[in-house]
Amino acid sequence: MSTLGMPGIPVRESAAIAAAHGCAGLELRVHADEEVHLGLKDAGSVLDQIYEAGLEISALAGYVQVCAPGIAGELRALIDLAARLNAPAIRVFPGGTGEDGRAVDQIAEVLPDLTASGVQLLVETHDSHLTAESVLRLVKPFADPARVAVLWDALHPWRAGEAPARTRALLGEYLGYFQLKDATAGLTPVPPGEGMVPLGECGRLLRSWSGWISLEWERAWHPEIAPVDVPLRAAADWLARWRG
């Protein structure tokens, strides 16, 4: 589960909630408003709290936009934080239209840092690049899914008209992470199974896949929605059905 669903809650408490619901990992939102941020000094304490709960860090969810200019320094800081937290991957956004070449150049600039640290960069299907077809333009030039791959957000490719079967087929070995998300027609988050996203089809397509699946519950942006316990129970039901 992502800590996006528990804005302002300390890591220790977030980890306890995740563990209580049977999660194996915690996706940490990296944000100035949170305990985990780019200026974090005591990464060891954060890591200890997660390990004490019996969890791993599945990824760091950063907010770098790889199509925007001048992001190499911020991106390197995110990679460094991931290395200090033993996080296997970092999430970034595309964040631009018509700047695919710039994104590829900027990712290439930090590729040695990714390789040296063993961290994988995950470009999310989001904002300017909602579909697998579009986001692959940013990752395929590297021909190295172990270092540069895609985070499939269940909502965005589907709302852009790309069916889950096509998303999965296009991503192939570049699928590095899956975010479980459901929403109404107005994009208001709802617990998995209560919205319009075809999560049953996603489940069938992911049965033979062994990567991280993380619940993204956007309570940081929608404070009116239910506490994270509610969608976590629904996520557990979905997982039991499709991965059991």
Tab-separated table of C-alpha atoms in Angstrom:
chain	number	residue	atom	x	y	z
A	1	MET	CA	0.000	0.000	0.000
A	2	SER	CA	1.041	3.582	-0.625
A	3	THR	CA	1.335	6.067	2.215
A	4	LEU	CA	-0.532	8.504	-0.040
A	5	GLY	CA	-3.606	7.048	1.647
A	6	MET	CA	-2.356	8.086	5.095
A	7	PRO	CA	-1.236	11.711	4.702
A	8	GLY	CA	0.712	13.055	7.669
A	9	ILE	CA	0.725	9.734	9.512
A	10	PRO	CA	4.168	8.719	10.859
A	11	VAL	CA	5.966	5.869	9.141
A	12	ARG	CA	5.753	3.643	12.224
A	13	GLU	CA	1.957	3.933	12.323
A	14	SER	CA	1.625	3.541	8.549
A	15	ALA	CA	3.727	0.374	8.677
A	16	ALA	CA	1.615	-1.018	11.517
A	17	ILE	CA	-1.588	-0.421	9.541
A	18	ALA	CA	-0.121	-2.086	6.453
A	19	ALA	CA	1.089	-5.093	8.440
A	20	ALA	CA	-2.262	-5.463	10.202
A	21	HIS	CA	-3.946	-5.814	6.803
A	22	GLY	CA	-1.509	-8.456	5.566
A	23	CYS	CA	0.616	-6.242	3.334
A	24	ALA	CA	4.144	-7.361	2.525
A	25	GLY	CA	5.452	-3.916	1.658
A	26	LEU	CA	4.976	-0.189	1.953
A	27	GLU	CA	5.210	2.305	-0.904
A	28	LEU	CA	6.569	5.499	0.617
A	29	ARG	CA	5.357	8.845	-0.678
A	30	VAL	CA	8.342	11.218	-0.879
A	31	HIS	CA	6.972	14.676	-0.222
A	32	ALA	CA	7.892	17.785	1.755
A	33	ASP	CA	4.769	17.341	3.895
A	34	GLU	CA	5.718	13.823	4.940
A	35	GLU	CA	8.245	12.174	7.232
A	36	VAL	CA	9.994	10.780	4.163
A	37	HIS	CA	11.246	13.631	1.974
A	38	LEU	CA	14.300	14.412	-0.133
A	39	GLY	CA	16.053	16.105	2.776
A	40	LEU	CA	15.672	13.090	5.074
A	41	LYS	CA	18.768	12.651	7.248
A	42	ASP	CA	18.026	9.555	9.319
A	43	ALA	CA	17.054	6.995	6.694
A	44	GLY	CA	18.173	4.199	9.009
A	45	SER	CA	15.481	5.007	11.570
A	46	VAL	CA	12.768	4.937	8.912
A	47	LEU	CA	14.037	1.645	7.558
A	48	ASP	CA	14.179	0.123	11.053
A	49	GLN	CA	10.545	1.050	11.675
A	50	ILE	CA	9.466	-0.672	8.487
A	51	TYR	CA	11.537	-3.774	9.172
A	52	GLU	CA	10.192	-3.947	12.733
A	53	ALA	CA	6.690	-4.199	11.248
A	54	GLY	CA	7.832	-7.139	9.112
A	55	LEU	CA	7.596	-5.174	5.870
A	56	GLU	CA	9.778	-4.185	2.948
A	57	ILE	CA	9.793	-0.914	1.032
A	58	SER	CA	8.251	-1.661	-2.348
A	59	ALA	CA	9.119	1.711	-3.932
A	60	LEU	CA	9.571	5.402	-3.286
A	61	ALA	CA	6.814	7.460	-4.898
A	62	GLY	CA	8.532	10.631	-6.014
A	63	TYR	CA	7.170	13.623	-7.894
A	64	VAL	CA	9.948	14.256	-10.410
A	65	GLN	CA	8.601	14.945	-13.907
A	66	VAL	CA	11.125	13.544	-16.352
A	67	CYS	CA	9.909	15.618	-19.316
A	68	ALA	CA	10.433	18.880	-17.403
A	69	PRO	CA	13.750	20.699	-17.787
A	70	GLY	CA	16.511	20.671	-15.200
A	71	ILE	CA	15.403	17.747	-13.050
A	72	ALA	CA	18.638	15.713	-12.948
A	73	GLY	CA	19.630	16.988	-9.505
A	74	GLU	CA	16.252	16.186	-7.961
A	75	LEU	CA	16.228	12.821	-9.669
A	76	ARG	CA	19.698	11.988	-8.321
A	77	ALA	CA	18.522	12.960	-4.818
A	78	LEU	CA	15.598	10.565	-5.149
A	79	ILE	CA	17.890	7.764	-6.334
A	80	ASP	CA	20.251	8.433	-3.418
A	81	LEU	CA	17.364	8.322	-0.936
A	82	ALA	CA	16.190	5.024	-2.410
A	83	ALA	CA	19.666	3.568	-2.043
A	84	ARG	CA	19.858	4.673	1.611
A	85	LEU	CA	16.432	3.155	2.311
A	86	ASN	CA	17.146	-0.098	0.438
A	87	ALA	CA	14.170	0.718	-1.787
A	88	PRO	CA	14.271	-1.269	-5.037
A	89	ALA	CA	12.574	1.364	-7.194
A	90	ILE	CA	11.521	4.991	-7.566
A	91	ARG	CA	8.315	6.241	-9.166
A	92	VAL	CA	8.485	9.298	-11.431
A	93	PHE	CA	5.915	11.073	-13.617
A	94	PRO	CA	6.232	11.950	-17.330
A	95	GLY	CA	4.968	15.520	-16.894
A	96	GLY	CA	5.103	16.910	-20.401
A	97	THR	CA	3.981	16.697	-24.010
A	98	GLY	CA	6.359	16.815	-26.928
A	99	GLU	CA	9.424	16.517	-24.714
A	100	ASP	CA	10.043	12.782	-25.052
A	101	GLY	CA	13.603	13.366	-26.222
A	102	ARG	CA	14.341	15.566	-23.223
A	103	ALA	CA	12.984	12.874	-20.884
A	104	VAL	CA	15.150	10.202	-22.494
A	105	ASP	CA	18.219	12.449	-22.271
A	106	GLN	CA	17.609	13.226	-18.601
A	107	ILE	CA	17.044	9.600	-17.670
A	108	ALA	CA	20.210	8.717	-19.576
A	109	GLU	CA	22.082	11.284	-17.501
A	110	VAL	CA	21.254	9.425	-14.265
A	111	LEU	CA	21.509	5.913	-15.688
A	112	PRO	CA	24.977	5.416	-14.132
A	113	ASP	CA	23.470	6.352	-10.745
A	114	LEU	CA	20.666	3.821	-11.220
A	115	THR	CA	23.130	1.128	-12.211
A	116	ALA	CA	25.526	1.820	-9.347
A	117	SER	CA	22.748	1.826	-6.742
A	118	GLY	CA	20.729	-1.048	-8.184
A	119	VAL	CA	17.614	1.145	-8.158
A	120	GLN	CA	14.955	0.775	-10.860
A	121	LEU	CA	13.282	3.870	-12.316
A	122	LEU	CA	9.538	3.452	-12.916
A	123	VAL	CA	7.739	5.924	-15.175
A	124	GLU	CA	4.046	5.954	-14.252
A	125	THR	CA	1.225	5.918	-16.795
A	126	HIS	CA	0.110	9.397	-15.774
A	127	ASP	CA	-0.608	12.995	-16.827
A	128	SER	CA	0.839	13.567	-20.327
A	129	HIS	CA	1.539	9.856	-20.970
A	130	LEU	CA	-1.549	8.016	-19.751
A	131	THR	CA	-1.161	4.845	-21.802
A	132	ALA	CA	1.394	2.089	-22.141
A	133	GLU	CA	1.783	3.023	-25.791
A	134	SER	CA	2.829	6.570	-24.902
A	135	VAL	CA	4.945	5.932	-21.809
A	136	LEU	CA	6.973	3.229	-23.538
A	137	ARG	CA	8.490	5.972	-25.697
A	138	LEU	CA	10.310	7.139	-22.566
A	139	VAL	CA	11.637	3.769	-21.402
A	140	LYS	CA	12.187	1.561	-24.452
A	141	PRO	CA	15.244	3.482	-25.716
A	142	PHE	CA	17.182	2.033	-22.754
A	143	ALA	CA	16.293	-1.588	-23.563
A	144	ASP	CA	16.903	-2.462	-19.906
A	145	PRO	CA	13.676	-3.138	-17.933
A	146	ALA	CA	15.703	-3.960	-14.823
A	147	ARG	CA	16.809	-0.304	-14.679
A	148	VAL	CA	14.066	1.652	-16.511
A	149	ALA	CA	10.519	0.305	-16.626
A	150	VAL	CA	6.856	1.284	-16.274
A	151	LEU	CA	4.490	1.628	-13.362
A	152	TRP	CA	1.010	0.661	-14.559
A	153	ASP	CA	-1.593	2.733	-12.744
A	154	ALA	CA	-4.822	0.780	-13.283
A	155	LEU	CA	-6.945	3.885	-13.773
A	156	HIS	CA	-5.173	6.055	-16.301
A	157	PRO	CA	-4.614	3.845	-19.379
A	158	TRP	CA	-8.204	2.614	-19.142
A	159	ARG	CA	-9.683	6.126	-18.874
A	160	ALA	CA	-7.588	7.106	-21.908
A	161	GLY	CA	-9.209	4.315	-23.921
A	162	GLU	CA	-6.494	1.667	-23.679
A	163	ALA	CA	-7.984	-1.662	-22.572
A	164	PRO	CA	-6.113	-3.585	-19.837
A	165	ALA	CA	-5.305	-6.432	-22.229
A	166	ARG	CA	-3.606	-4.011	-24.604
A	167	THR	CA	-1.762	-2.272	-21.760
A	168	ARG	CA	-0.421	-5.583	-20.479
A	169	ALA	CA	0.532	-6.822	-23.953
A	170	LEU	CA	2.339	-3.610	-24.849
A	171	LEU	CA	4.248	-3.417	-21.577
A	172	GLY	CA	5.516	-6.986	-21.695
A	173	GLU	CA	8.806	-7.181	-19.804
A	174	TYR	CA	8.667	-3.428	-19.139
A	175	LEU	CA	5.919	-3.868	-16.535
A	176	GLY	CA	7.748	-3.133	-13.293
A	177	TYR	CA	4.949	-2.313	-10.835
A	178	PHE	CA	1.149	-2.209	-10.636
A	179	GLN	CA	-0.935	0.299	-8.682
A	180	LEU	CA	-4.399	-0.948	-7.785
A	181	LYS	CA	-6.910	1.879	-8.098
A	182	ASP	CA	-10.620	2.275	-8.748
A	183	ALA	CA	-12.728	5.363	-9.362
A	184	THR	CA	-16.140	6.627	-10.383
A	185	ALA	CA	-16.884	8.327	-13.681
A	186	GLY	CA	-15.822	11.600	-12.077
A	187	LEU	CA	-12.452	10.072	-11.056
A	188	THR	CA	-13.337	10.160	-7.347
A	189	PRO	CA	-11.432	7.272	-5.682
A	190	VAL	CA	-13.540	4.368	-4.432
A	191	PRO	CA	-12.480	1.036	-2.888
A	192	PRO	CA	-11.382	-1.575	-5.451
A	193	GLY	CA	-14.398	-3.228	-7.020
A	194	GLU	CA	-16.814	-0.343	-6.392
A	195	GLY	CA	-15.890	1.797	-9.382
A	196	MET	CA	-15.671	1.596	-13.143
A	197	VAL	CA	-12.097	0.386	-13.692
A	198	PRO	CA	-12.105	-3.223	-15.031
A	199	LEU	CA	-10.026	-4.604	-12.165
A	200	GLY	CA	-11.262	-8.142	-12.743
A	201	GLU	CA	-9.635	-8.114	-16.167
A	202	CYS	CA	-6.479	-6.610	-14.648
A	203	GLY	CA	-6.415	-9.418	-12.087
A	204	ARG	CA	-6.655	-12.103	-14.746
A	205	LEU	CA	-3.873	-10.485	-16.757
A	206	LEU	CA	-1.584	-10.287	-13.719
A	207	ARG	CA	-2.044	-13.833	-12.467
A	208	SER	CA	1.241	-15.011	-13.946
A	209	TRP	CA	3.123	-11.827	-13.004
A	210	SER	CA	5.165	-11.695	-9.792
A	211	GLY	CA	5.925	-8.001	-9.245
A	212	TRP	CA	4.669	-5.579	-6.603
A	213	ILE	CA	0.983	-4.680	-6.491
A	214	SER	CA	0.284	-1.600	-4.388
A	215	LEU	CA	-2.996	-0.011	-3.361
A	216	GLU	CA	-3.030	3.692	-4.190
A	217	TRP	CA	-5.689	5.482	-2.139
A	218	GLU	CA	-5.554	9.215	-2.818
A	219	ARG	CA	-6.658	10.527	0.572
A	220	ALA	CA	-3.942	13.198	0.446
A	221	TRP	CA	-5.871	14.768	-2.446
A	222	HIS	CA	-9.381	13.673	-1.380
A	223	PRO	CA	-9.594	14.059	2.424
A	224	GLU	CA	-13.326	13.342	2.299
A	225	ILE	CA	-12.893	9.686	1.283
A	226	ALA	CA	-12.843	6.808	3.770
A	227	PRO	CA	-9.811	5.929	5.902
A	228	VAL	CA	-7.392	3.546	4.241
A	229	ASP	CA	-8.657	0.508	6.200
A	230	VAL	CA	-11.777	0.409	3.987
A	231	PRO	CA	-10.024	0.124	0.595
A	232	LEU	CA	-7.366	-2.147	2.105
A	233	ARG	CA	-10.030	-4.722	2.947
A	234	ALA	CA	-11.390	-4.468	-0.589
A	235	ALA	CA	-7.862	-4.759	-2.016
A	236	ALA	CA	-7.254	-7.901	0.047
A	237	ASP	CA	-10.468	-9.421	-1.340
A	238	TRP	CA	-9.403	-8.577	-4.900
A	239	LEU	CA	-5.966	-10.078	-4.353
A	240	ALA	CA	-7.369	-13.256	-2.812
A	241	ARG	CA	-9.613	-13.736	-5.812
A	242	TRP	CA	-7.095	-13.108	-8.543
A	243	ARG	CA	-3.789	-14.188	-7.032
A	244	GLY	CA	-4.960	-17.074	-4.856
